[in-house]
PDB file of C-alpha atoms in Angstrom:
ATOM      1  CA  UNK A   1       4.543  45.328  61.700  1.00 49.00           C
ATOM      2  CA  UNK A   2       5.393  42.599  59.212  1.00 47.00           C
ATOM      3  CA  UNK A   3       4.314  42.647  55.926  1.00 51.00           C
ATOM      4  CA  UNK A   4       3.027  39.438  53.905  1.00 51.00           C
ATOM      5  CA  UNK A   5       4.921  39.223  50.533  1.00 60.00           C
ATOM      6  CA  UNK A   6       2.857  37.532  48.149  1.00 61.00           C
ATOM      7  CA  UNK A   7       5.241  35.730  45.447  1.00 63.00           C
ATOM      8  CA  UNK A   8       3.809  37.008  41.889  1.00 73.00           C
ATOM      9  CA  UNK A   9       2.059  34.829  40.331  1.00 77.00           C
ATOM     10  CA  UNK A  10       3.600  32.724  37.281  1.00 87.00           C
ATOM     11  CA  UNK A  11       2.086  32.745  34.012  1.00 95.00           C
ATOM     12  CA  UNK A  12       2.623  29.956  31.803  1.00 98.00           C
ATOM     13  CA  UNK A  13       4.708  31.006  28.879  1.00 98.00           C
ATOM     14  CA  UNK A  14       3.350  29.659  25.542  1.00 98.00           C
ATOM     15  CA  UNK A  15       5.089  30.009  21.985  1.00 98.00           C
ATOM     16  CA  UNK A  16       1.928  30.553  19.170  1.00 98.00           C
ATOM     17  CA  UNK A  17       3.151  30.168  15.756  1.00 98.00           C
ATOM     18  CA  UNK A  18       0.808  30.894  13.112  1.00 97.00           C
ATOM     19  CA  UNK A  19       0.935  32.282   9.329  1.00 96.00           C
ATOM     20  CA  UNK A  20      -2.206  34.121   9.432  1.00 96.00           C
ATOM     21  CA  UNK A  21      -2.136  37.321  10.742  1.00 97.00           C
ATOM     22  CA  UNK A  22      -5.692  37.014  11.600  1.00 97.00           C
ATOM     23  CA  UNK A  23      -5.482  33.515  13.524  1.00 96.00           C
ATOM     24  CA  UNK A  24      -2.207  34.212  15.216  1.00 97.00           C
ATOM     25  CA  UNK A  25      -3.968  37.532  16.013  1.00 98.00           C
ATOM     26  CA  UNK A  26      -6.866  35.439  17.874  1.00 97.00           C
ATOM     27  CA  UNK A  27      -4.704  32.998  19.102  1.00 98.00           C
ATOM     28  CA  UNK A  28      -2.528  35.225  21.198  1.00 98.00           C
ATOM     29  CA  UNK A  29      -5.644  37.548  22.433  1.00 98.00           C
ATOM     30  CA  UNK A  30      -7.574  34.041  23.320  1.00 98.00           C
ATOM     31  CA  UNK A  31      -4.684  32.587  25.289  1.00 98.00           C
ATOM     32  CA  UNK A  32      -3.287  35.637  26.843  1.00 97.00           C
ATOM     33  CA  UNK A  33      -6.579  36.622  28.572  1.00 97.00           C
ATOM     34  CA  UNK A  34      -7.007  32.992  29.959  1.00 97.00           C
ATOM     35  CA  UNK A  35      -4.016  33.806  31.878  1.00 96.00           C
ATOM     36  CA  UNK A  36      -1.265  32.628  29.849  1.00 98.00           C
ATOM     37  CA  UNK A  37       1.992  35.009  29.232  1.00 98.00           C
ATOM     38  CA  UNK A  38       1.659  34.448  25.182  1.00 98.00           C
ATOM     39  CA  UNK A  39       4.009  35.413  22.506  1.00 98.00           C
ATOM     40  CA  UNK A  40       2.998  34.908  18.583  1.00 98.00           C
ATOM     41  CA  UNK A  41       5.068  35.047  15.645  1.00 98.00           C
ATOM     42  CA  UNK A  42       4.120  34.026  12.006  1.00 97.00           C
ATOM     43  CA  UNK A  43       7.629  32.325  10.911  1.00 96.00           C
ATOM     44  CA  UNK A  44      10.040  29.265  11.922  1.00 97.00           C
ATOM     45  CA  UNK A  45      13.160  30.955  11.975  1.00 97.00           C
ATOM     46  CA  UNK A  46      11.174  33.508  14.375  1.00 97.00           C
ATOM     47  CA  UNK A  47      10.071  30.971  16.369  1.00 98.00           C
ATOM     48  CA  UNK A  48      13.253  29.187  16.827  1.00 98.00           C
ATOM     49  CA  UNK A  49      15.046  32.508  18.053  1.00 98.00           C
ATOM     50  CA  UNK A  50      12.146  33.257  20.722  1.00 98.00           C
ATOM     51  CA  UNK A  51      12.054  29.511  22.181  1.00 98.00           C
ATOM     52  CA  UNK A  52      16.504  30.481  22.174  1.00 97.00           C
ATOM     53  CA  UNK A  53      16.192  33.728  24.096  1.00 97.00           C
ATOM     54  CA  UNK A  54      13.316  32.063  26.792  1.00 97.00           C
ATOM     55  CA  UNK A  55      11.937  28.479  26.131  1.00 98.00           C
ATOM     56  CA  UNK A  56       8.330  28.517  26.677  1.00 98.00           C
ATOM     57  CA  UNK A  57       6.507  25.869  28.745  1.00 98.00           C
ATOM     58  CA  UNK A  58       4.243  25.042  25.855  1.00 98.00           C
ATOM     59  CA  UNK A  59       4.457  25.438  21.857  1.00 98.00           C
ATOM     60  CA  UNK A  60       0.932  26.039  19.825  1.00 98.00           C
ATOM     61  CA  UNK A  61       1.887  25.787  15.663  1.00 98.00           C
ATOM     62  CA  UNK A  62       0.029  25.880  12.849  1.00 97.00           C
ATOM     63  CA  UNK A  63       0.863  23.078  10.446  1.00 97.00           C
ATOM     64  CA  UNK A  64       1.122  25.364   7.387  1.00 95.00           C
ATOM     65  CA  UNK A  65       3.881  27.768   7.561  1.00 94.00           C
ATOM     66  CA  UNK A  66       5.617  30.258   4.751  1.00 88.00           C
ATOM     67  CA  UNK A  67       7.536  27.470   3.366  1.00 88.00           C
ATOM     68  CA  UNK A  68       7.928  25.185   6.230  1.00 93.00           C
ATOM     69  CA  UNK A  69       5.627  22.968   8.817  1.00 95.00           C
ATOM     70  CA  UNK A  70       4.489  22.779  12.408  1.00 97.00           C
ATOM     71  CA  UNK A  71       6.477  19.127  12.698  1.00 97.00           C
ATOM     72  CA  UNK A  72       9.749  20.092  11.235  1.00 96.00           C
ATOM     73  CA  UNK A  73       9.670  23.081  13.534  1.00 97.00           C
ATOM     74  CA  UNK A  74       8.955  21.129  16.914  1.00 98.00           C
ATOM     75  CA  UNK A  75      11.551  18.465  15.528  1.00 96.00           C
ATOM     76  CA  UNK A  76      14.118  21.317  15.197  1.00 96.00           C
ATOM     77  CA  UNK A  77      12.854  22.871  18.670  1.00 97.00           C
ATOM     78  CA  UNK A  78      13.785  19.057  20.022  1.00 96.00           C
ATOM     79  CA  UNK A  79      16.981  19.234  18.464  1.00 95.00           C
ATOM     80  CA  UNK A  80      17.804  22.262  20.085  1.00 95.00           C
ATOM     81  CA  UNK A  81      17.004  20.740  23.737  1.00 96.00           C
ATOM     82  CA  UNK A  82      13.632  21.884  24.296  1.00 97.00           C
ATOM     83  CA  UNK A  83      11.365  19.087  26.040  1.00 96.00           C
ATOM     84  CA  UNK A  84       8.212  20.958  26.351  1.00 97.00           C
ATOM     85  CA  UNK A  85       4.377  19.956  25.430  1.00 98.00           C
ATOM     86  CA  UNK A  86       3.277  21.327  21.797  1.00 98.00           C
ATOM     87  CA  UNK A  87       0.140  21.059  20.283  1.00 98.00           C
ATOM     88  CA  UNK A  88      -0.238  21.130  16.952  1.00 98.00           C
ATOM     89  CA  UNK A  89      -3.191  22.963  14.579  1.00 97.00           C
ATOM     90  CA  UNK A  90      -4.501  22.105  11.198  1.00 95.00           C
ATOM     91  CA  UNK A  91      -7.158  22.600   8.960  1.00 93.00           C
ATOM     92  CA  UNK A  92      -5.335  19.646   6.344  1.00 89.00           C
ATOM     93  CA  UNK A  93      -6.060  16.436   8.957  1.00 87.00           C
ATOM     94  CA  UNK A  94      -4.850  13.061   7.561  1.00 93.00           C
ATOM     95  CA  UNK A  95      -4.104  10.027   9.442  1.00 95.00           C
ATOM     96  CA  UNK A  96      -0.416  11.004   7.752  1.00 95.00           C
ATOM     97  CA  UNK A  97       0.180  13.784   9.389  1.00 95.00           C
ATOM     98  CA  UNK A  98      -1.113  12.403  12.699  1.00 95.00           C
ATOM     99  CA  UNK A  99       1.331   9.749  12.480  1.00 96.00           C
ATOM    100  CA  UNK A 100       4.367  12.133  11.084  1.00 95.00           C
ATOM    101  CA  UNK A 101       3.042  14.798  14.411  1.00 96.00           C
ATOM    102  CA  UNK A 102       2.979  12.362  16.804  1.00 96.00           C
ATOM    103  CA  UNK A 103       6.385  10.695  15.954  1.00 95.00           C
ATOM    104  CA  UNK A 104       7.730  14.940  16.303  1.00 94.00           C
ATOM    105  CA  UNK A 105       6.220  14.882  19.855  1.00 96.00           C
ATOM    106  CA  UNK A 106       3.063  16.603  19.719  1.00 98.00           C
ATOM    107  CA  UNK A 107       0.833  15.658  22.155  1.00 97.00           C
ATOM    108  CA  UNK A 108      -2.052  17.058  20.474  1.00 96.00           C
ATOM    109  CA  UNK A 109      -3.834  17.972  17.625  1.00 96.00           C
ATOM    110  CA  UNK A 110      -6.682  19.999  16.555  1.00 96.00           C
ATOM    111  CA  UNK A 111      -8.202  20.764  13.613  1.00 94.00           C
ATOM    112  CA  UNK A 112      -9.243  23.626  12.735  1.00 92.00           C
ATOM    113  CA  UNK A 113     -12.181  25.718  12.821  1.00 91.00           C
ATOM    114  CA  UNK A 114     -10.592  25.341  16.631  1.00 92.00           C
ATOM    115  CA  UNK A 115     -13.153  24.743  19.884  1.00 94.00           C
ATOM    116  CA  UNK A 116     -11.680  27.395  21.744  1.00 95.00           C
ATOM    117  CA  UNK A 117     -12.525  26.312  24.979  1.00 96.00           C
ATOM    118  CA  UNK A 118     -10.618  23.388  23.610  1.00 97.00           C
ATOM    119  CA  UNK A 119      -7.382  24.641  23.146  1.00 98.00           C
ATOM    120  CA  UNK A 120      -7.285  26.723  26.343  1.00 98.00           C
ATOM    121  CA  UNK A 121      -7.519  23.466  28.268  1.00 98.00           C
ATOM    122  CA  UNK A 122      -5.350  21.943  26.930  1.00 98.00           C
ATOM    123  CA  UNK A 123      -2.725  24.101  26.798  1.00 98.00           C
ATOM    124  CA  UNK A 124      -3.715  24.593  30.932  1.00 97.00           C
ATOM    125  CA  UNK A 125      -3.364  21.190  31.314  1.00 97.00           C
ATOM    126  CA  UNK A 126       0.077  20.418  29.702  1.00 98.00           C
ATOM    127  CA  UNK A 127       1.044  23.479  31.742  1.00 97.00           C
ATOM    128  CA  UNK A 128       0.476  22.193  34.982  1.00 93.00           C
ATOM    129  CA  UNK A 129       2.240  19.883  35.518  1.00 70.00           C
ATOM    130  CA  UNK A 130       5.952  22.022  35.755  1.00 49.00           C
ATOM    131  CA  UNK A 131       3.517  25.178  37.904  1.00 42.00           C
TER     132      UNK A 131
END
């Protein structure tokens, strides 16, 4: 009698980085039970030493961080090697910091309040692709 072995299924892995306790809270419960593999942390130098120890297939920052930003983090991120989608979250929109975010790499932005339903797509879609 053979037995079927199902290969486990692979859960995107997607880097949150947020300076609110209460939206990086959200964040990670929102995204983790749409089936992503989410882990959430509220600083850069945090960040940076996650995406070292296992680069995720998709960063979601904040723009406001203790003392640093969303771009200069994802710029440091593509210093360090990491190609991956990022998406980028602020409630301080400007066609500035669209310009200065899209010359980082993000290939998205929201502002915030964030449409949930929103996010979750696309952080499904710019997942896909690599699944």
């Amino acid at each position: 009698m053979s037995r079927s072995h199902s290969s486990p299924v692979v859960r995107p892995h997607v880097l949150v980085v947020e300076d609110d306790a209460g939206a990086r809270r959200s964040l990670l419960l929102l995204l983790n039970g749409r089936g992503f593999d989410v882990v959430a942390y509220s600083t850069v130098p945090q960040a940076l030493a996650a995406a070292a120890a296992r680069p995720p297939d998709c960063l979601v920052a904040d723009y406001r961080l203790y003392g640093e930003d969303g771009v200069d983090l994802l710029a440091r991120l593509r210093r360090g090697g990491w190609g991956g989608p990022a998406i980028l979250i602020s409630a301080f929109a400007s066609p500035e910091l669209s310009r200065r975010a899209r010359a980082a790499g993000f290939a998205m932005i929201f502002d915030k309040p964030l449409r949930e339903h929103a996010l979750v797509d696309a952080v499904r879609r710019l997942t896909a692709g690599g699944k």
